[in-house]
Structure formats: structure tokens, C-alpha cells
CSV table of C-alpha atoms in Angstrom, one decimal:
chain,number,residue,atom,x,y,z
A,70,MET,CA,0.0,0.0,0.0
A,71,ARG,CA,1.4,3.4,-1.0
A,72,ILE,CA,0.9,6.1,1.7
A,73,LEU,CA,1.6,9.8,1.2
A,74,ILE,CA,1.9,12.0,4.3
A,75,ALA,CA,1.3,15.6,3.4
A,76,GLY,CA,3.4,17.4,6.0
A,77,ALA,CA,6.2,16.2,8.3
A,78,GLY,CA,5.6,18.3,11.4
A,79,ALA,CA,4.9,16.9,14.8
A,80,THR,CA,1.7,15.0,13.8
A,81,GLY,CA,2.7,13.9,10.3
A,82,GLY,CA,6.3,13.2,11.2
A,83,TYR,CA,5.3,11.1,14.2
A,84,PHE,CA,2.6,9.0,12.7
A,85,GLY,CA,4.3,8.7,9.3
A,86,ALA,CA,7.5,7.5,11.0
A,87,ARG,CA,5.7,4.8,12.9
A,88,LEU,CA,4.0,3.6,9.7
A,89,ALA,CA,7.4,3.5,8.0
A,90,GLN,CA,9.0,1.7,10.8
A,91,ALA,CA,6.2,-0.9,10.6
A,92,GLY,CA,7.2,-1.6,7.0
A,93,GLN,CA,4.6,0.5,5.1
A,94,ASP,CA,5.5,2.3,1.9
A,95,VAL,CA,5.5,5.8,3.2
A,96,THR,CA,6.5,9.0,1.4
A,97,PHE,CA,6.4,12.5,3.0
A,98,LEU,CA,5.3,15.5,0.9
A,99,VAL,CA,7.2,18.5,2.2
A,100,ARG,CA,8.3,22.0,1.4
A,101,GLU,CA,11.8,22.9,0.4
A,102,ARG,CA,13.1,23.9,3.9
A,103,ARG,CA,11.8,20.8,5.6
A,104,TYR,CA,13.0,18.7,2.6
A,105,GLN,CA,16.6,20.0,3.1
A,106,GLN,CA,16.3,19.6,6.9
A,107,LEU,CA,15.2,16.0,6.7
A,108,LYS,CA,17.7,15.1,4.0
A,109,ALA,CA,20.5,16.4,6.2
A,110,SER,CA,19.5,15.1,9.6
A,111,GLY,CA,16.9,12.5,9.0
A,112,LEU,CA,13.5,12.3,10.8
A,113,VAL,CA,14.3,12.4,14.5
A,114,LEU,CA,11.8,11.2,17.1
A,115,GLN,CA,12.3,12.0,20.7
A,116,THR,CA,9.9,9.9,22.7
A,117,PRO,CA,9.6,9.0,26.4
A,118,GLN,CA,11.3,5.8,25.4
A,119,GLY,CA,14.3,7.4,23.8
A,120,THR,CA,15.6,9.0,20.5
A,121,GLU,CA,15.1,7.3,17.1
A,122,THR,CA,16.2,8.5,13.7
A,123,LEU,CA,15.1,7.2,10.3
A,124,GLN,CA,15.8,8.3,6.7
A,125,PRO,CA,12.4,8.9,5.3
A,126,HIS,CA,11.3,8.8,1.6
A,127,LEU,CA,10.7,12.4,0.6
A,128,THR,CA,9.1,14.2,-2.3
A,129,GLN,CA,8.1,17.8,-3.1
A,130,ALA,CA,5.1,19.0,-5.1
A,131,SER,CA,7.2,19.5,-8.2
A,132,THR,CA,8.4,15.8,-8.2
A,133,LEU,CA,5.3,14.0,-6.9
A,134,THR,CA,4.3,11.2,-9.3
A,135,GLY,CA,1.9,8.3,-9.3
A,136,HIS,CA,-1.3,7.6,-7.4
A,137,TYR,CA,-1.4,6.7,-3.7
A,138,ASP,CA,-3.8,4.4,-1.8
A,139,LEU,CA,-3.9,6.7,1.2
A,140,ILE,CA,-3.1,10.3,1.6
A,141,ILE,CA,-2.9,11.5,5.2
A,142,VAL,CA,-3.1,15.3,5.4
A,143,THR,CA,-1.5,16.8,8.5
A,144,VAL,CA,-0.7,20.4,7.6
A,145,LYS,CA,-2.2,23.4,9.5
A,146,SER,CA,-5.7,24.2,8.4
A,147,PHE,CA,-4.7,27.5,6.9
A,148,ALA,CA,-2.4,25.7,4.4
A,149,LEU,CA,-5.2,23.4,3.1
A,150,ASP,CA,-5.9,25.2,-0.1
A,151,GLN,CA,-2.2,25.0,-1.2
A,152,VAL,CA,-1.8,21.4,-0.1
A,153,MET,CA,-4.9,20.3,-2.1
A,154,GLY,CA,-3.2,21.5,-5.3
A,155,ASP,CA,0.0,19.8,-4.3
A,156,ILE,CA,-1.6,16.4,-3.7
A,157,ALA,CA,-4.0,16.5,-6.7
A,158,PRO,CA,-1.6,14.4,-9.0
A,159,ALA,CA,-1.5,11.7,-6.3
A,160,VAL,CA,-5.2,11.2,-6.1
A,161,GLY,CA,-6.4,8.2,-8.2
A,162,PRO,CA,-9.6,6.3,-8.6
A,163,GLU,CA,-9.1,4.3,-5.5
A,164,THR,CA,-7.4,6.9,-3.3
A,165,LEU,CA,-8.7,7.7,0.2
A,166,ILE,CA,-7.8,11.0,1.8
A,167,LEU,CA,-7.5,11.0,5.6
A,168,PRO,CA,-7.3,14.6,7.0
A,169,ILE,CA,-6.0,15.2,10.5
A,170,LEU,CA,-6.8,18.9,10.8
A,171,ASN,CA,-8.4,21.0,13.4
A,172,GLY,CA,-12.0,22.1,13.1
A,173,MET,CA,-14.6,20.7,10.6
A,174,ARG,CA,-14.5,23.1,7.7
A,175,HIS,CA,-11.8,21.1,5.9
A,176,ILE,CA,-14.1,18.1,5.4
A,177,ALA,CA,-16.4,20.0,3.0
A,178,THR,CA,-13.5,21.7,1.4
A,179,LEU,CA,-11.8,18.4,0.5
A,180,GLN,CA,-15.1,16.8,-0.6
A,181,GLN,CA,-15.8,19.7,-2.9
A,182,ARG,CA,-12.3,19.3,-4.5
A,183,PHE,CA,-12.0,15.6,-4.7
A,184,GLY,CA,-15.4,14.1,-4.2
A,185,LYS,CA,-17.3,12.7,-1.2
A,186,ASP,CA,-16.2,9.1,-2.0
A,187,LYS,CA,-12.5,10.1,-1.5
A,188,VAL,CA,-12.6,11.7,2.0
A,189,ILE,CA,-12.8,9.8,5.3
A,190,GLY,CA,-12.9,11.3,8.8
A,191,GLY,CA,-9.9,11.3,11.0
A,192,LEU,CA,-8.3,12.8,14.1
A,193,CYS,CA,-5.4,12.2,16.4
A,194,LYS,CA,-4.6,12.5,20.0
A,195,ILE,CA,-0.9,13.1,20.7
A,196,ASN,CA,1.1,15.5,22.8
A,197,ALA,CA,3.9,16.4,20.4
A,198,THR,CA,5.8,19.4,19.0
A,199,LEU,CA,8.7,20.2,16.8
A,200,GLY,CA,12.0,21.1,18.4
A,201,ASP,CA,14.4,23.8,17.4
A,202,LYS,CA,16.2,21.5,15.0
A,203,GLY,CA,13.1,20.0,13.5
A,204,GLU,CA,13.0,16.9,15.7
A,205,VAL,CA,9.6,15.5,16.6
A,206,ILE,CA,9.2,15.6,20.4
A,207,GLN,CA,6.5,13.3,21.8
A,208,MET,CA,5.9,14.5,25.3
A,209,THR,CA,3.7,11.7,26.6
A,210,PRO,CA,3.1,8.1,25.5
A,211,LEU,CA,-0.3,9.1,24.1
A,212,HIS,CA,-0.5,8.4,20.3
A,213,GLN,CA,-4.0,7.6,19.1
A,214,LEU,CA,-5.2,7.7,15.6
A,215,PHE,CA,-9.0,7.7,14.9
A,216,TYR,CA,-10.5,7.2,11.4
A,217,GLY,CA,-13.8,6.0,9.9
A,218,ALA,CA,-16.3,6.5,7.1
A,219,LEU,CA,-18.1,9.9,7.3
A,220,ASP,CA,-21.3,8.3,5.9
A,221,GLY,CA,-21.0,5.0,7.8
A,222,ASN,CA,-20.2,3.1,4.6
A,223,LYS,CA,-17.1,0.9,5.3
A,224,ASP,CA,-16.1,-0.2,1.8
A,225,ALA,CA,-13.3,-2.5,0.9
A,226,ARG,CA,-10.8,0.4,0.5
A,227,LEU,CA,-11.4,1.5,4.1
A,228,HIS,CA,-10.9,-2.0,5.4
A,229,ARG,CA,-7.6,-2.2,3.6
A,230,ILE,CA,-6.6,1.1,5.1
A,231,ASP,CA,-7.6,-0.2,8.6
A,232,ALA,CA,-5.4,-3.3,8.1
A,233,ALA,CA,-2.4,-1.1,7.2
A,234,LEU,CA,-2.8,1.4,10.0
A,235,ARG,CA,-3.4,-1.3,12.6
A,236,ASP,CA,0.1,-2.5,11.9
A,237,GLY,CA,1.6,1.0,12.3
A,238,HIS,CA,2.9,0.8,15.9
A,239,VAL,CA,0.3,3.3,17.2
A,240,ASP,CA,-3.0,3.0,19.0
A,241,THR,CA,-5.6,3.0,16.2
A,242,ARG,CA,-9.3,3.3,16.5
A,243,PHE,CA,-11.5,2.3,13.6
A,244,SER,CA,-14.6,4.4,14.6
A,245,ASP,CA,-18.2,3.5,13.8
A,246,ASN,CA,-19.1,7.1,14.6
A,247,ILE,CA,-16.3,9.3,13.5
A,248,MET,CA,-18.5,12.4,13.1
A,249,ASP,CA,-19.3,12.4,16.8
A,250,GLU,CA,-15.5,12.0,17.5
A,251,LEU,CA,-14.8,15.0,15.3
A,252,TRP,CA,-17.4,17.2,16.9
A,253,GLU,CA,-16.0,16.3,20.4
A,254,LYS,CA,-12.4,16.9,19.4
A,255,TRP,CA,-13.4,20.3,18.1
A,256,LEU,CA,-15.3,21.0,21.3
A,257,LEU,CA,-12.2,20.3,23.3
A,258,LEU,CA,-9.7,22.2,21.2
A,259,SER,CA,-11.9,25.2,20.5
A,260,THR,CA,-12.8,25.7,24.1
A,261,LEU,CA,-9.1,25.2,25.2
A,262,GLY,CA,-7.8,27.5,22.4
A,263,ALA,CA,-10.4,30.1,23.1
A,264,VAL,CA,-9.9,30.3,26.9
A,265,CYS,CA,-6.1,30.2,26.7
A,266,CYS,CA,-5.8,32.8,24.0
A,267,LEU,CA,-8.2,35.2,25.6
A,268,ALA,CA,-6.7,34.9,29.1
A,269,ARG,CA,-3.1,34.5,27.9
A,270,GLY,CA,-2.4,31.5,30.1
A,271,ASP,CA,-2.8,27.9,30.8
A,272,THR,CA,-5.9,26.3,32.3
A,273,GLN,CA,-4.4,26.1,35.8
A,274,GLN,CA,-3.7,29.8,35.8
A,275,ILE,CA,-7.1,30.6,34.5
A,276,LEU,CA,-8.9,28.4,37.1
A,277,ARG,CA,-6.9,30.1,39.8
A,278,SER,CA,-8.0,33.5,38.6
A,279,ARG,CA,-11.2,35.3,39.8
A,280,GLY,CA,-13.9,34.5,37.3
A,281,GLY,CA,-11.7,32.0,35.4
A,282,GLU,CA,-14.0,29.0,36.0
A,283,ALA,CA,-17.0,31.0,34.9
A,284,LEU,CA,-15.1,32.0,31.7
A,285,LEU,CA,-14.2,28.4,30.9
A,286,GLN,CA,-17.8,27.2,31.5
A,287,GLY,CA,-19.3,30.1,29.5
A,288,ILE,CA,-17.0,29.4,26.4
A,289,PHE,CA,-17.7,25.6,26.7
A,290,THR,CA,-21.4,26.2,26.8
A,291,GLU,CA,-21.4,28.5,23.8
A,292,VAL,CA,-19.3,26.1,21.7
A,293,LEU,CA,-21.6,23.2,22.6
A,294,SER,CA,-24.7,25.2,21.7
A,295,VAL,CA,-23.3,26.0,18.3
A,296,MET,CA,-22.4,22.4,17.6
A,297,THR,CA,-25.8,21.1,18.7
A,298,ALA,CA,-27.5,23.6,16.4
A,299,GLU,CA,-25.4,22.2,13.6
A,300,GLY,CA,-26.5,18.7,14.1
A,301,TYR,CA,-24.3,17.2,16.8
A,302,GLN,CA,-26.3,15.2,19.3
A,303,PRO,CA,-24.4,15.5,22.5
A,304,ARG,CA,-23.2,12.4,24.2
A,305,PRO,CA,-23.5,13.4,27.9
A,306,ALA,CA,-20.7,11.1,29.1
A,307,ALA,CA,-18.3,12.4,26.4
A,308,THR,CA,-19.0,16.1,26.9
A,309,ALA,CA,-18.8,15.7,30.7
A,310,ARG,CA,-15.3,14.0,30.3
A,311,ILE,CA,-14.2,16.9,28.1
A,312,PHE,CA,-15.2,19.6,30.6
A,313,GLU,CA,-13.8,17.6,33.5
A,314,LEU,CA,-10.4,17.4,31.7
A,315,LEU,CA,-10.5,21.1,30.9
A,316,SER,CA,-11.5,22.2,34.4
A,317,ASN,CA,-9.0,20.0,36.4
A,318,PRO,CA,-7.0,22.6,38.4
A,319,ALA,CA,-4.2,20.1,39.0
A,320,THR,CA,-3.4,19.7,35.3
A,321,PRO,CA,-2.2,22.8,33.4
A,322,MET,CA,-3.2,22.6,29.7
A,323,THR,CA,-2.6,24.8,26.7
A,324,SER,CA,-3.7,24.5,23.1
A,325,SER,CA,-1.5,24.4,20.0
A,326,MET,CA,-3.1,27.6,18.8
A,327,TYR,CA,-2.1,29.4,22.1
A,328,ARG,CA,1.5,28.0,21.8
A,329,ASP,CA,1.6,29.3,18.2
A,330,LEU,CA,0.3,32.7,19.3
A,331,THR,CA,2.9,33.1,22.1
A,332,GLN,CA,5.6,32.3,19.6
A,333,GLY,CA,4.4,34.8,17.0
A,334,PHE,CA,3.3,32.2,14.5
A,335,ASP,CA,0.3,32.1,12.2
A,336,ILE,CA,-2.7,30.6,13.9
A,337,GLU,CA,-5.8,28.7,12.9
A,338,ALA,CA,-8.2,31.5,14.1
A,339,ASP,CA,-10.7,31.2,11.2
A,340,GLN,CA,-10.8,27.4,11.2
A,341,VAL,CA,-11.1,26.9,15.0
A,342,ILE,CA,-13.0,29.9,16.2
A,343,GLY,CA,-14.2,31.8,13.1
A,344,ASP,CA,-16.1,28.9,11.7
A,345,LEU,CA,-18.0,28.5,15.0
A,346,LEU,CA,-19.1,32.1,14.7
A,347,LEU,CA,-20.3,31.6,11.1
A,348,ARG,CA,-22.3,28.6,12.2
A,349,ALA,CA,-23.7,30.5,15.2
A,350,LYS,CA,-24.8,33.3,12.9
A,351,ARG,CA,-26.7,31.1,10.5
A,352,ASN,CA,-28.5,29.5,13.5
A,353,GLY,CA,-29.3,32.8,15.1
A,354,LEU,CA,-27.2,32.1,18.2
A,355,ALA,CA,-25.6,34.8,20.4
A,356,THR,CA,-22.1,33.9,21.3
A,357,PRO,CA,-20.5,37.0,23.0
A,358,LEU,CA,-17.6,35.2,24.5
A,359,LEU,CA,-16.6,33.5,21.2
A,360,ASN,CA,-16.9,36.9,19.6
A,361,ALA,CA,-14.5,38.4,22.1
A,362,VAL,CA,-12.1,35.6,21.4
A,363,ASP,CA,-12.3,36.2,17.7
A,364,VAL,CA,-11.7,39.9,18.0
A,365,ASN,CA,-8.7,39.2,20.2
A,366,LEU,CA,-7.3,36.8,17.6
A,367,GLN,CA,-8.0,39.1,14.6
A,368,VAL,CA,-6.1,41.9,16.4
A,369,TYR,CA,-3.2,39.6,17.0
A,370,LEU,CA,-3.1,38.6,13.3
A,371,GLN,CA,-3.2,42.3,12.3
A,372,GLN,CA,-0.3,43.1,14.6
A,373,ARG,CA,1.8,40.1,13.5
């Protein structure tokens, strides 16, 4: 099975490396700077178990040839338009595209470009980042990869993908209800990103602040109301677990968007928060806290 990983950052680099180590035919589609970095130093994984280095198969958009069975898209959401053009030559009649991006807007975008039969749902749970030298740093043992049919139709292609991914030395979950998993991941990351970016701190600092718990609860409630209006049917046990995780004062948490913001990087403001506001507007919902977050992020982007 030919697997193309679009992006070799913390997420794509980690999961692609594990698939390659398991013997899968994996190629990384990367930009020039990352291409040269990986050519020179290899793909370095720093995990709780130690440091590993492999020499990955690499390609760039200008040299990408042939169709792939699976394309795993792991870029930041704001890079999706460009990466769709890059991967287009690799999409054949039997190709499946597995996006691991934040938010939900990317699903419709990919379906419009490549067709509904090409796109499956996916998400990951991993605490990882890139180091100063481009190494993938896995901070905890967590490395879960969820995937499944968006329409519930598990065709033969998806079963072949499942067989390949299950052998990839990671914790895989072939979900019967990937849409609920996607809604709930967005609920977690948007609430976390919103509260951390607005308050400029981690959840422990926020919860220790006067009004911090009320702010967290208010943002969580607004996000959940938007998602419910959009068709998500809340699973009480799942949503309770998410809020319990976010509101645990003993465990400081930050989002990737907050970490990007504090480092002066581009952020997924439109995809994580802006899209929620668009959905709230079309459903006639008032979301003052999310609006405050969005203004905050837009000002940051103007100043950047």
C-alpha cells in the first residue's frame, strides 16, 4: 500500500515515522526547507522511550508522481488550499484521503475538490511538538489515531486502510461514529484554544483567577450550543469528560493555537473559532464570549 503523508511536522512526522517503521511504503510530501532539513538530519523522534532516527522517503510537489492508496493530510488548516493543489496528482480512482486537521471546515473543502467518496474522517490525540532542530518531540506516550467513514459506509478500501494502519505501531481506533468523535475533538480544542488565547495563560492559571472557571464554563457552553444547532447530538458522558479534563485545576493545559500565538506564528483562528461564529450566525445564536475571542485573535493577526 502506498501512503503519502502531506506534511512532516509533529503530527505527520510522528505517525508517518511509525508507519514507515512498521514496513509500510510511506512518502512524505514536504516544502523545500523541511526537505533539506530531513535530508541532512533524518527524521528524528524524541519519545519517552528514547531517541530514534530514520531516513524517510521524501518528495516535493514538483516531483510528486503516481497515485497513492492513502493520503494523510497533516498540515495546518490555513495551508489546506495550497496542499490540495499539491496532492492532486497523487489522487487516483481508489485513493482515500484522511485529513488530520483542526475544526470541521476542511471536510467539506476536501469533498468539494476531490469528491465525497474520496474523503474519510480522522483525528489524532498526541502531545507532540517540533524542536528547534526539526525533531519530533513526543511529550507523553499518548499516540491515538482515529478514522472512519463519514457516511458509515465501510467499503473495501477502508478495510484495507484499517489493516495497514493497525500494523503501524500506534494506537488505532476504527470508529463506527467518526462524526461524533470529530465534533467532540473540536469541542475540546476550540474551548481550550479560546480560553487560553483570551486569558493568555494555561488552564491552571485561568482556574486560579477570579472569574476563570465561569469564563471556561461560558465558552464551553457557547461552543456546545453551536455544535448542537449544527446537528451534533451531545453524548453526555463524552461532553462531561471533556469539561472535566479542561477544568481540572491540577493539570495545566494549553492548546497548539495558544502556543503558536505566544511564539508569534500564524494561527488557525478562522478554522477553529471563526467557523464556529459563522455557524452560530446562521443558526441565530448569540455567542458574545466567542466573539470576544475572535476579535482578540484578529487583532493579533493584524499586529503580527
